[in-house]
mmCIF file of C-alpha atoms in Angstrom:
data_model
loop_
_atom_site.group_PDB
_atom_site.id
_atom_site.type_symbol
_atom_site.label_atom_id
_atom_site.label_comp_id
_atom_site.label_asym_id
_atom_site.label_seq_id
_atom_site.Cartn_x
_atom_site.Cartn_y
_atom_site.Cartn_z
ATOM 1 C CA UNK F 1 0.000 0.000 0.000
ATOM 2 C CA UNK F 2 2.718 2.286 1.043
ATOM 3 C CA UNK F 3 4.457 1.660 -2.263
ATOM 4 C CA UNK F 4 2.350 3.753 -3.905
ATOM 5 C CA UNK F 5 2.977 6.986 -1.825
ATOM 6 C CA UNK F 6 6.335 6.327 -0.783
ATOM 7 C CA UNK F 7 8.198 8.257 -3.309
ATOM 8 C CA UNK F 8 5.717 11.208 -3.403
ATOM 9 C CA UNK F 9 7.572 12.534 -0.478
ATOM 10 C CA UNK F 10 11.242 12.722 -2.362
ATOM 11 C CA UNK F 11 12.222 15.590 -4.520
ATOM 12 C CA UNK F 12 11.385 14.566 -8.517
ATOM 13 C CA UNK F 13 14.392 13.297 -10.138
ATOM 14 C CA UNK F 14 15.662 16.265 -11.893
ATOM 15 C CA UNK F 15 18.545 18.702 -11.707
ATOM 16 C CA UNK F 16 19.406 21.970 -13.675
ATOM 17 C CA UNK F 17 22.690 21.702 -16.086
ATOM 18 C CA UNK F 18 24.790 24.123 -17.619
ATOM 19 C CA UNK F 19 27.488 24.112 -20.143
ATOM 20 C CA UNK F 20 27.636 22.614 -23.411
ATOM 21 C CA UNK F 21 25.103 19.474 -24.087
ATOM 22 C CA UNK F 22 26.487 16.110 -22.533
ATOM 23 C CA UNK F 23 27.452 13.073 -25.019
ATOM 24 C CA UNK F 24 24.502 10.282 -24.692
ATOM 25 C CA UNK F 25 25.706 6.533 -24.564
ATOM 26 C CA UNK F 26 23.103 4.317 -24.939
ATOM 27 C CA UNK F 27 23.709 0.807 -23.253
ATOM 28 C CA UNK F 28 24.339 -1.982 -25.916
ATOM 29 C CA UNK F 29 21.504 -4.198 -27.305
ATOM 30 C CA UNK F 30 22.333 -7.244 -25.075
ATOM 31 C CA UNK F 31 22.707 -4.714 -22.018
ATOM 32 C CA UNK F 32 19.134 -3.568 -22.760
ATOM 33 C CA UNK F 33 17.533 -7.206 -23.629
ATOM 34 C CA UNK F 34 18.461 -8.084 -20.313
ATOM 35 C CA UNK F 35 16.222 -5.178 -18.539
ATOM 36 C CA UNK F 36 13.349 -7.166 -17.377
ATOM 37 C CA UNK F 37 10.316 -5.934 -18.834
ATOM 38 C CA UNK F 38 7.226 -3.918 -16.670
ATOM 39 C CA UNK F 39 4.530 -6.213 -16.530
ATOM 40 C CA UNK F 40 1.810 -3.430 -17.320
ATOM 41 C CA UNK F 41 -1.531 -5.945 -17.120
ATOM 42 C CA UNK F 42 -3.320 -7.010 -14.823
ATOM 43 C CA UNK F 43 -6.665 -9.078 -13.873
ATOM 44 C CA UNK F 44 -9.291 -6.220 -12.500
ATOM 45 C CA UNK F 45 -13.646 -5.834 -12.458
ATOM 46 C CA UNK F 46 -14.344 -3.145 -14.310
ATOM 47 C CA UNK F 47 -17.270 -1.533 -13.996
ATOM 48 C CA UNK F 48 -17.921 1.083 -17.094
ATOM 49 C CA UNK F 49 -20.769 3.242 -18.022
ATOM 50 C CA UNK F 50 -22.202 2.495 -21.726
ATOM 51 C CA UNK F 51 -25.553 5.037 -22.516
ATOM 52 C CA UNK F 52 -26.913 4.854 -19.237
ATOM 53 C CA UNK F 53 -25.937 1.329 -18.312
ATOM 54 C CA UNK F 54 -23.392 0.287 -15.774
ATOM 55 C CA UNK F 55 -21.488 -2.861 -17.287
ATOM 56 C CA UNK F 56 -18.976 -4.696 -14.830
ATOM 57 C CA UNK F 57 -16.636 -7.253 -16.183
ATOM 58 C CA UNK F 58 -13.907 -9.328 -15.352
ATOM 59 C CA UNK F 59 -10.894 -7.808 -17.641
ATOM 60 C CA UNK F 60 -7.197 -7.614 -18.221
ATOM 61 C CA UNK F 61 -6.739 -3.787 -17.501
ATOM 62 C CA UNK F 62 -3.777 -1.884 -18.512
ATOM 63 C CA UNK F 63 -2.271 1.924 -17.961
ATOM 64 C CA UNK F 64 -3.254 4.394 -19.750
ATOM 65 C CA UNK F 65 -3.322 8.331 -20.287
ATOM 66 C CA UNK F 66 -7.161 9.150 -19.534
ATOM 67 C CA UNK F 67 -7.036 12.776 -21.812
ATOM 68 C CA UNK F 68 -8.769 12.686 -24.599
ATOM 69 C CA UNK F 69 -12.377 11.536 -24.489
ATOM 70 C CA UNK F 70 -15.372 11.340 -21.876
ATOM 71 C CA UNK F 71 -15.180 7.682 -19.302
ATOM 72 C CA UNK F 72 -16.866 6.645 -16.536
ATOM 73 C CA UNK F 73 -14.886 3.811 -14.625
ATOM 74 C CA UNK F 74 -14.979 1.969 -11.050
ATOM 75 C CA UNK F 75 -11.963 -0.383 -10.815
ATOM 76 C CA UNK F 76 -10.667 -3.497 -8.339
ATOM 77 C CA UNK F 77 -7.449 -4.284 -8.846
ATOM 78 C CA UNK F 78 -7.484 -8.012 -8.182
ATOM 79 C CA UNK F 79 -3.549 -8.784 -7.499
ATOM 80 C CA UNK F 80 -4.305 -6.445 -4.100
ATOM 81 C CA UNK F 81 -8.440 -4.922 -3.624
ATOM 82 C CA UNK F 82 -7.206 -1.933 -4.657
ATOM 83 C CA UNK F 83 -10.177 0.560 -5.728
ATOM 84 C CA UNK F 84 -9.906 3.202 -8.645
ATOM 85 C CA UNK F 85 -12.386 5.747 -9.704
ATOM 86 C CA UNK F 86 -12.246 7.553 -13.108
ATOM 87 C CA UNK F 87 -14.792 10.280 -13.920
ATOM 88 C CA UNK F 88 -14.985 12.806 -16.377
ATOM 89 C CA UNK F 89 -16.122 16.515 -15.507
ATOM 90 C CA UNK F 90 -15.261 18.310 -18.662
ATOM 91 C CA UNK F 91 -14.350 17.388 -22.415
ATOM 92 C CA UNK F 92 -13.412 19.911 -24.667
ATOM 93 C CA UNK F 93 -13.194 19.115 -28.640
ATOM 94 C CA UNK F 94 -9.936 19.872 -30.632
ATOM 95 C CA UNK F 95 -7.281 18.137 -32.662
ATOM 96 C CA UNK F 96 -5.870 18.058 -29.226
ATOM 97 C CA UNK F 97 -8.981 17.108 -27.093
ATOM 98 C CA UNK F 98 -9.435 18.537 -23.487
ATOM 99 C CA UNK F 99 -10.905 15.788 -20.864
ATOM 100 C CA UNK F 100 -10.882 16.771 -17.101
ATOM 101 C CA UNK F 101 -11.145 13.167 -15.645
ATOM 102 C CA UNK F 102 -10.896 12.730 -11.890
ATOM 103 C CA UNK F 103 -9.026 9.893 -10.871
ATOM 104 C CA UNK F 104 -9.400 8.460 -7.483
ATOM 105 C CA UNK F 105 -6.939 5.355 -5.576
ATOM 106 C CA UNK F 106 -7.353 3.667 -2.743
ATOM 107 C CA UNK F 107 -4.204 4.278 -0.308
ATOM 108 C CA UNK F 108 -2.972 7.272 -1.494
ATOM 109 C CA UNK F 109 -3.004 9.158 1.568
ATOM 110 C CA UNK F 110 -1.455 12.432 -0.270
ATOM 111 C CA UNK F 111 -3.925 15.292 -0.818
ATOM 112 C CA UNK F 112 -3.609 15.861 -4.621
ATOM 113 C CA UNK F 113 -5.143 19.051 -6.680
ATOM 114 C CA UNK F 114 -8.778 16.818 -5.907
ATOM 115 C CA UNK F 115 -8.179 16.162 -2.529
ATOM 116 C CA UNK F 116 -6.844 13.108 -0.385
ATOM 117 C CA UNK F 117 -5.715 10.415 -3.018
ATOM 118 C CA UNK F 118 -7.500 12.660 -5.906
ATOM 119 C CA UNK F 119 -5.626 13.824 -9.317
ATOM 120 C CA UNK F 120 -6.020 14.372 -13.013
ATOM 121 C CA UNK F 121 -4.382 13.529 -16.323
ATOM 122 C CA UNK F 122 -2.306 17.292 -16.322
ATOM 123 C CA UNK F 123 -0.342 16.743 -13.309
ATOM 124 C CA UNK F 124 1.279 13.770 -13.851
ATOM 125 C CA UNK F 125 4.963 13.764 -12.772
ATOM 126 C CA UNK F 126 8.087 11.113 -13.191
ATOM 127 C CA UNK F 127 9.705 10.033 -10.022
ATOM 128 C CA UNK F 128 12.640 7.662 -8.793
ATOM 129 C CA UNK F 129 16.108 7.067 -7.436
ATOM 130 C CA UNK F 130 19.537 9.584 -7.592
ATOM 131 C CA UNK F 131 23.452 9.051 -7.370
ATOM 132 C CA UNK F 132 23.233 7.158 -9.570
ATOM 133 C CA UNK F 133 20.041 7.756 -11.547
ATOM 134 C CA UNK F 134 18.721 4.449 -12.774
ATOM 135 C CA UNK F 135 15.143 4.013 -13.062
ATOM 136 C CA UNK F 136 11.611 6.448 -12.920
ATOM 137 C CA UNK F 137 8.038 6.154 -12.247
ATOM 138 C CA UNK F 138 5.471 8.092 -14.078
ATOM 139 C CA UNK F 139 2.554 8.687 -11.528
ATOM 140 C CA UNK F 140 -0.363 9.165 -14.177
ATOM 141 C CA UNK F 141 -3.575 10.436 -12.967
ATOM 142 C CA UNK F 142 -5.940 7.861 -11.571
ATOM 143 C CA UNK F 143 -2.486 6.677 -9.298
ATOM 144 C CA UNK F 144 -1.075 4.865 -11.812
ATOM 145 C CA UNK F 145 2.593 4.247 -11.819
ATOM 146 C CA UNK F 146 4.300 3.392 -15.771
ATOM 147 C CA UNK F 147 7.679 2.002 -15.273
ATOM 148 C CA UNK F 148 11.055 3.122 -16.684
ATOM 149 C CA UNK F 149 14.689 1.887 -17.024
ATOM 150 C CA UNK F 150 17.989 3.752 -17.637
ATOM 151 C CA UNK F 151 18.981 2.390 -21.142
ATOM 152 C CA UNK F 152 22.179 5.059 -21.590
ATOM 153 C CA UNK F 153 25.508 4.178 -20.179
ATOM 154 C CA UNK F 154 26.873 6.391 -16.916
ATOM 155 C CA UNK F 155 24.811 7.222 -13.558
ATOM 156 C CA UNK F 156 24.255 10.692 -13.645
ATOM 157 C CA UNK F 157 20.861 13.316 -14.685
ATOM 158 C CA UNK F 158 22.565 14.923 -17.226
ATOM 159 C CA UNK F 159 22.904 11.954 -19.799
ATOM 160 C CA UNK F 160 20.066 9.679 -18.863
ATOM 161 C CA UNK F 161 17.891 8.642 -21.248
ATOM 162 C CA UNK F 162 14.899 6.189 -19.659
ATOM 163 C CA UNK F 163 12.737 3.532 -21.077
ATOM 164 C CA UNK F 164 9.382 1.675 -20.328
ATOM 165 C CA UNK F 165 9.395 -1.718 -21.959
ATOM 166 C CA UNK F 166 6.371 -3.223 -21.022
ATOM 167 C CA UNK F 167 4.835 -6.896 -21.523
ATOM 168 C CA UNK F 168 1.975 -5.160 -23.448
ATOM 169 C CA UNK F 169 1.459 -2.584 -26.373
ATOM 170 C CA UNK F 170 0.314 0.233 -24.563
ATOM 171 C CA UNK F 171 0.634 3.743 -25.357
ATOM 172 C CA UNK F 172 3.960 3.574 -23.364
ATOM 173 C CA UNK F 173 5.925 0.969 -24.710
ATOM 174 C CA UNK F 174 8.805 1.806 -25.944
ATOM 175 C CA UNK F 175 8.609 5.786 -24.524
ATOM 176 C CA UNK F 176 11.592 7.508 -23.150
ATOM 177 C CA UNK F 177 12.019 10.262 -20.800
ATOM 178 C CA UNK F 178 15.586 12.319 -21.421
ATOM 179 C CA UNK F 179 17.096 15.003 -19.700
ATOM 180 C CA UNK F 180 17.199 18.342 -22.421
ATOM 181 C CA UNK F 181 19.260 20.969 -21.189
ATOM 182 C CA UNK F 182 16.609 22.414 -18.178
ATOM 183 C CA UNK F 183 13.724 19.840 -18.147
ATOM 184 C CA UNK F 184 12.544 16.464 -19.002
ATOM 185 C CA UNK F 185 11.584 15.180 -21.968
ATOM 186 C CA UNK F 186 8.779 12.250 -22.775
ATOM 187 C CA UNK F 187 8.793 11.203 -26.023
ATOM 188 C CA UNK F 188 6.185 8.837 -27.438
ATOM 189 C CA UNK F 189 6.690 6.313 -30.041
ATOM 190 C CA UNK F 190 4.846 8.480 -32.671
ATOM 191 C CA UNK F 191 6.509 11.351 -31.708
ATOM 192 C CA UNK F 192 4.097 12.740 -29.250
ATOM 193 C CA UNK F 193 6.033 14.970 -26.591
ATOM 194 C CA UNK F 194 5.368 15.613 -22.802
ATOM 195 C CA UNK F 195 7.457 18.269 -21.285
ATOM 196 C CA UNK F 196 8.706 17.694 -17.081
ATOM 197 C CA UNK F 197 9.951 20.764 -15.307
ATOM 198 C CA UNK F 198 13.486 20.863 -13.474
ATOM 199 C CA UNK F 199 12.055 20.096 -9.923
ATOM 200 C CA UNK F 200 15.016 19.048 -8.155
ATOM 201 C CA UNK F 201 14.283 20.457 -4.141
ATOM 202 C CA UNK F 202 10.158 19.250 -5.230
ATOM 203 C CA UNK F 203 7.844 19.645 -2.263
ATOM 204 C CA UNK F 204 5.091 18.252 -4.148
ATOM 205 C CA UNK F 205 4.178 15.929 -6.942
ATOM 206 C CA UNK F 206 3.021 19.301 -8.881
ATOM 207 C CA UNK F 207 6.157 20.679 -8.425
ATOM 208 C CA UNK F 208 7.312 17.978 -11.203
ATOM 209 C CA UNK F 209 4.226 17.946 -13.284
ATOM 210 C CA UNK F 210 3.675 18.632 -16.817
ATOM 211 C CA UNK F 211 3.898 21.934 -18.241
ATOM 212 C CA UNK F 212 4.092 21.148 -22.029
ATOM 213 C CA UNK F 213 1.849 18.394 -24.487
ATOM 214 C CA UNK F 214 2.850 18.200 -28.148
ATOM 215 C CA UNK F 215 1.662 16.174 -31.361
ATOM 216 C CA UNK F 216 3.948 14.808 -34.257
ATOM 217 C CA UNK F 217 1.816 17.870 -36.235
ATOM 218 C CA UNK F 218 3.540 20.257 -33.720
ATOM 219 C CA UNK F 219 0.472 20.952 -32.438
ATOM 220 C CA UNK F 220 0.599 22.050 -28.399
ATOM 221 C CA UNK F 221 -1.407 22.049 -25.462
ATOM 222 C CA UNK F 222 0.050 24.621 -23.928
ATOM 223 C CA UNK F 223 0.139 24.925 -19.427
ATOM 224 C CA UNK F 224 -0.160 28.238 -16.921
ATOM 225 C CA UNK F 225 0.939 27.165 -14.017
ATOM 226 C CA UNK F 226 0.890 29.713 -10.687
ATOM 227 C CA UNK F 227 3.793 30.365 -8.304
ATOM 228 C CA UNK F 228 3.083 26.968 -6.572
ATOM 229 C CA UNK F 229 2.877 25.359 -9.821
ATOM 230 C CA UNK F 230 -0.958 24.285 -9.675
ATOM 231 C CA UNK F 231 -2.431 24.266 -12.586
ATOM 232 C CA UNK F 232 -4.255 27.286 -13.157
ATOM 233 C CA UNK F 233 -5.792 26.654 -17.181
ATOM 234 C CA UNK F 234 -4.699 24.358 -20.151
ATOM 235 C CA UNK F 235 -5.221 25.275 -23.450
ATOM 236 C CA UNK F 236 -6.031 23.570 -26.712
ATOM 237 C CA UNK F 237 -4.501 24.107 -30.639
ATOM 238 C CA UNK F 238 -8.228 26.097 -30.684
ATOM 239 C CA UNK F 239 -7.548 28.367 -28.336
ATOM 240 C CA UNK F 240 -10.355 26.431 -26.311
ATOM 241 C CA UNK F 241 -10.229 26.662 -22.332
ATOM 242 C CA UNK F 242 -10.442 24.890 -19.137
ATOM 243 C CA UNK F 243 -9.414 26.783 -16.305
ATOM 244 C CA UNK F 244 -8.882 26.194 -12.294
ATOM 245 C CA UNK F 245 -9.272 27.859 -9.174
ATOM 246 C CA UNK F 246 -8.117 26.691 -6.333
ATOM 247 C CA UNK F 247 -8.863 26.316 -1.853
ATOM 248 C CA UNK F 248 -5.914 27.151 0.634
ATOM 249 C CA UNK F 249 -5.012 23.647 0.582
ATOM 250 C CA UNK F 250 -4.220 23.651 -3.314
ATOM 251 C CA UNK F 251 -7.195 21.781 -3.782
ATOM 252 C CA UNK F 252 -9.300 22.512 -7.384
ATOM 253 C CA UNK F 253 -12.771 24.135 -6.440
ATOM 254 C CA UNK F 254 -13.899 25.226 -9.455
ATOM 255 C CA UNK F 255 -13.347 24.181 -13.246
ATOM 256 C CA UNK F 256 -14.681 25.900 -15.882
ATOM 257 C CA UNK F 257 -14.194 26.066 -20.119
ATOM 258 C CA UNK F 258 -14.997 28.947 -22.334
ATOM 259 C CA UNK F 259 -18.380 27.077 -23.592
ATOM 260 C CA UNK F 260 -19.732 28.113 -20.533
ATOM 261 C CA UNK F 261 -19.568 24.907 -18.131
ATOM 262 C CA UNK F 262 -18.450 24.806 -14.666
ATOM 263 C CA UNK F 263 -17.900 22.307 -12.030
ATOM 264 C CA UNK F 264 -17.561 22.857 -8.234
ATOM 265 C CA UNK F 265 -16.014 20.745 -5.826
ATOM 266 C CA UNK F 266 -16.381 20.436 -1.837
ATOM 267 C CA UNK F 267 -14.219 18.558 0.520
ATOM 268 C CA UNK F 268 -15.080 16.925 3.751
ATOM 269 C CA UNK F 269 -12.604 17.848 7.160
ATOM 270 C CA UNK F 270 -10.264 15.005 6.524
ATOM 271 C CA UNK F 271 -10.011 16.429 2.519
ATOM 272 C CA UNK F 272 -11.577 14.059 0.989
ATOM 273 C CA UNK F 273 -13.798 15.267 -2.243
ATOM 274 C CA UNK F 274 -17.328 15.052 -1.217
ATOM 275 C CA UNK F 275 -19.793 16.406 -3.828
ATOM 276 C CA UNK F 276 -19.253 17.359 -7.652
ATOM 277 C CA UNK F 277 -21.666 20.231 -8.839
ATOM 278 C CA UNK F 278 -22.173 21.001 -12.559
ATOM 279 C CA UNK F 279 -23.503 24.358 -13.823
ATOM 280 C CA UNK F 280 -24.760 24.668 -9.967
ATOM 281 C CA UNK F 281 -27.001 21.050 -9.587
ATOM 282 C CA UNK F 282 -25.437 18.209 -7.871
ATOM 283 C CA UNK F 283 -23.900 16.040 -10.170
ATOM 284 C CA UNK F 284 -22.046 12.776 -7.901
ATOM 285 C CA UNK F 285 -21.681 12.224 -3.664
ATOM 286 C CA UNK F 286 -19.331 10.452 -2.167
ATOM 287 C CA UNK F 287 -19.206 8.689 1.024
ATOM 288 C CA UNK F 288 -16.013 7.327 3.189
ATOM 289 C CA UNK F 289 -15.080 5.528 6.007
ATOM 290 C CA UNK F 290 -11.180 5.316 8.012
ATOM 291 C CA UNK F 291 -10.408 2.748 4.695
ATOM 292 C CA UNK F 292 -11.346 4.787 1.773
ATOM 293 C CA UNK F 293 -14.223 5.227 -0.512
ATOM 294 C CA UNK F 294 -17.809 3.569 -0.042
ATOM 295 C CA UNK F 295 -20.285 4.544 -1.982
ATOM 296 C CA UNK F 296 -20.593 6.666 -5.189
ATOM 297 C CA UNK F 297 -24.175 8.426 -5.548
ATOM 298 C CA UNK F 298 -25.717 10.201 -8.202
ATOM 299 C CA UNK F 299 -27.433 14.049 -7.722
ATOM 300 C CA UNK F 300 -30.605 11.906 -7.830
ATOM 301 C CA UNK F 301 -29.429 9.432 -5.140
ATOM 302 C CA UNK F 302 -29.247 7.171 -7.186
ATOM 303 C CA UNK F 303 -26.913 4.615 -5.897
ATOM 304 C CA UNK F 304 -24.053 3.606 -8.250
ATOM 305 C CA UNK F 305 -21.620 1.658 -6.393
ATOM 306 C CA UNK F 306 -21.292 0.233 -2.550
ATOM 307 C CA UNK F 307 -17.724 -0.641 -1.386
ATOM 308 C CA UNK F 308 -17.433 -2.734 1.229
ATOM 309 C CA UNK F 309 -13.732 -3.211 2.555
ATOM 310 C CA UNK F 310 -11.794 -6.546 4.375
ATOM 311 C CA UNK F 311 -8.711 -6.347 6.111
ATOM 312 C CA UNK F 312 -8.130 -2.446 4.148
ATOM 313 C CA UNK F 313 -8.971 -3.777 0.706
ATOM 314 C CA UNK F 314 -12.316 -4.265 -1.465
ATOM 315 C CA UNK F 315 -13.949 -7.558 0.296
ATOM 316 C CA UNK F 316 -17.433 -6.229 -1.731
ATOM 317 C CA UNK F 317 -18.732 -4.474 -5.055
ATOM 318 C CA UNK F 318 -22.422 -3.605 -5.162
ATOM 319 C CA UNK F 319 -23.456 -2.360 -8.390
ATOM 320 C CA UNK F 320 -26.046 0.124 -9.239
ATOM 321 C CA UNK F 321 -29.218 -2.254 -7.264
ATOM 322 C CA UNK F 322 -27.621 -4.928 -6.069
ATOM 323 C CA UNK F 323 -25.859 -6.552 -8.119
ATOM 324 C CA UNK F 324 -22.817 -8.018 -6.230
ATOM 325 C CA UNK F 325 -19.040 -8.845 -6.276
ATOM 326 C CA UNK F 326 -17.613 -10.375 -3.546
ATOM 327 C CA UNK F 327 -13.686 -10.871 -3.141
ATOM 328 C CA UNK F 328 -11.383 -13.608 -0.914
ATOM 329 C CA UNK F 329 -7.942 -13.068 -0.538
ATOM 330 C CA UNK F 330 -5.029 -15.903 0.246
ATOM 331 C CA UNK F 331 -2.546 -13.709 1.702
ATOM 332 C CA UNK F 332 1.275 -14.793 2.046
ATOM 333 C CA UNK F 333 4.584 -13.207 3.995
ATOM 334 C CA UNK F 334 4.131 -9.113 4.866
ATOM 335 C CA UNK F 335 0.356 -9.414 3.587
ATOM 336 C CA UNK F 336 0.681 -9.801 -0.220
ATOM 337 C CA UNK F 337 -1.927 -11.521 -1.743
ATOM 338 C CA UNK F 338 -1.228 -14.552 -3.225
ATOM 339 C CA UNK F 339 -4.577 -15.676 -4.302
ATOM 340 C CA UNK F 340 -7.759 -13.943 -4.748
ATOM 341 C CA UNK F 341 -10.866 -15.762 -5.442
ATOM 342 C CA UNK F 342 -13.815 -13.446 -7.118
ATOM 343 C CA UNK F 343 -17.230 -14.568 -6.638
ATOM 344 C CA UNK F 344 -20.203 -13.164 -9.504
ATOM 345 C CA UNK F 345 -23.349 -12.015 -8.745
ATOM 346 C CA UNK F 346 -24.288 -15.225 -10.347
ATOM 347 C CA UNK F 347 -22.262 -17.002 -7.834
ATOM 348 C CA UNK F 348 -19.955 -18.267 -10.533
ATOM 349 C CA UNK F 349 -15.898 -18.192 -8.591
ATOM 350 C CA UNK F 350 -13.173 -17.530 -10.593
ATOM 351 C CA UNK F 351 -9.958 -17.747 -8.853
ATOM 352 C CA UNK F 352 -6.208 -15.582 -9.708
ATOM 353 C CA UNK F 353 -2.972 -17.045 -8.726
ATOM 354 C CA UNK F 354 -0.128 -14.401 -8.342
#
């Protein structure tokens, strides 16, 4: 569980350079064919909106960037109970789309620009290890972590080059993030760019985040950040809007795009988002208890989804009226699960060896 949080705490693995650029080594072929590759799947329910239908499914679910169209997802991660949330407040259409979705994760105890354990696709940020410099994380935002490994010869910032290479064709494989000059650079396999900002004595996971987004056209979404580097609008090719305002605790409040929508958001004591509002009417509720998240309600309380939690992980799923998941875990040394054993609403078990 800690895993997860654990590195939000260090300062993001960058540092400014000077001078002329450095000469990049990469590693040989056979030095890279040894990396082990990120095993990016895994076995999840997945519970997804279609029209007005909640569909939940046993699936092989995989990371990905969340930014570019309209999804409503509720997620167990089966290799731990781990619960994900994924909704989307705002989509704005361009060459380079616009999509505000809220990502929620179980565990994350860090309060995020929506509140304890709460983020978005715009402030993702790479982390990892320094002196030497040999791997990152990319935190994405529903608490996702992508995996990358040094492929350039030497241990320091200046000439690393990273690489995820994954068990699965995802939108990362193959990526590499590369120090250039004063920041980080993410490059995509089709040429797709994400820029990092030098964030060496990082605070906070925003402190690291994006600041840049650009298409093989050259296209850009382009980032105004404020003197504490949340996020205050992002802006597509169009010219088209979404812009943020922000509490004293740095958490989002209001978002709003230039077609005229806007979304509030309130926060219980502990800082945990408590009700969405869209153009003013209540649009979701959420409840909690000391574990995490337990139920998800419409404006219309109507009931969407009922966590239930065993030993600090997802022991029950209840679906829109009662249609239920239940989950049993075989746990081994320091509480990983070995085994979990998922039971339908039909009563059909289907049981996951890790």
């Amino acid at each position: 569980m800690a895993a997860v949080v654990l590195f939000i705490v260090l300062q993001v693995v960058v540092r400014r350079s000077r001078g002329k650029p450095p000469t990049v080594r990469l590693k040989s072929e056979a030095e890279i064919a040894n990396i082990a590759a990120s095993r990016d799947s895994y076995p999840c329910l997945l519970v997804e909106r279609s029209g007005q239908d909640l569909r939940a499914n046993i699936s092989t679910c995989l990371p990905a960037l969340h930014n570019d169209s309209a999804i409503e997802q509720y997620e167990v991660d089966l290799r731990s109970g781990r619960f994900t949330l994924r909704q989307t407040d705002l989509l704005v259409a361009d060459s380079m789309p616009l999509a505000l979705t809220r990502g929620y994760r179980l565990w994350d105890d860090k309060s995020r620009a929506f509140g304890i354990g709460g983020n978005h696709p715009y402030d993702i940020f790479p982390y990892g290890d320094r002196f030497p410099y040999t791997y990152m994380e990319l935190l994405l935002g529903d608490g996702v972590t992508v995996h990358y490994d040094r492929i350039s010869e030497g241990t320091s910032y200046i000439d690393n080059v990273e690489e995820h290479r994954g068990t699965n064709d995802t939108v990362f494989q193959n990526s590499k993030i590369a120090w250039n000059h004063d920041h980080w650079d993410m490059t995509f396999r089709d040429g797709t760019l994400y820029r990092f900002p030098e964030a060496y004595h990082a605070k906070r996971g925003v402190d690291g985040a994006l600041v840049c987004m650009r298409s093989p056209r050259g296209e850009e979404i382009h980032f105004v950040r404020d003197a504490v580097h949340n996020l205050k609008s992002i802006a597509s090719p169009g010219a088209h809007r979404i812009q943020f305002s922000y509490d004293e605790s740095n958490r989002i409040v209001e978002a709003w795009d230039d077609a005229g929508d806007r979304v509030g958001y309130s926060y219980d004591p502990r800082g945990r988002l408590m009700e969405v509002r869209k153009n003013g009417k209540l649009l979701w509720r959420y409840s909690y208890d000391e574990t995490g998240m337990t139920s998800v309600e419409t404006g219309a309380k109507e009931s969407v989804l009922v966590n239930r939690f065993l030993r600090g992980r997802i022991g029950t799923v209840i679906i829109g009226k009662g249609r239920m998941f239940r989950f049993d875990y075989l746990f081994g040394p320091n509480k990983r699960v070995l085994e979990t054993r998922v039971i339908d609403p039909e009563g059909k078990k289907t049981v996951f060896k890790f």
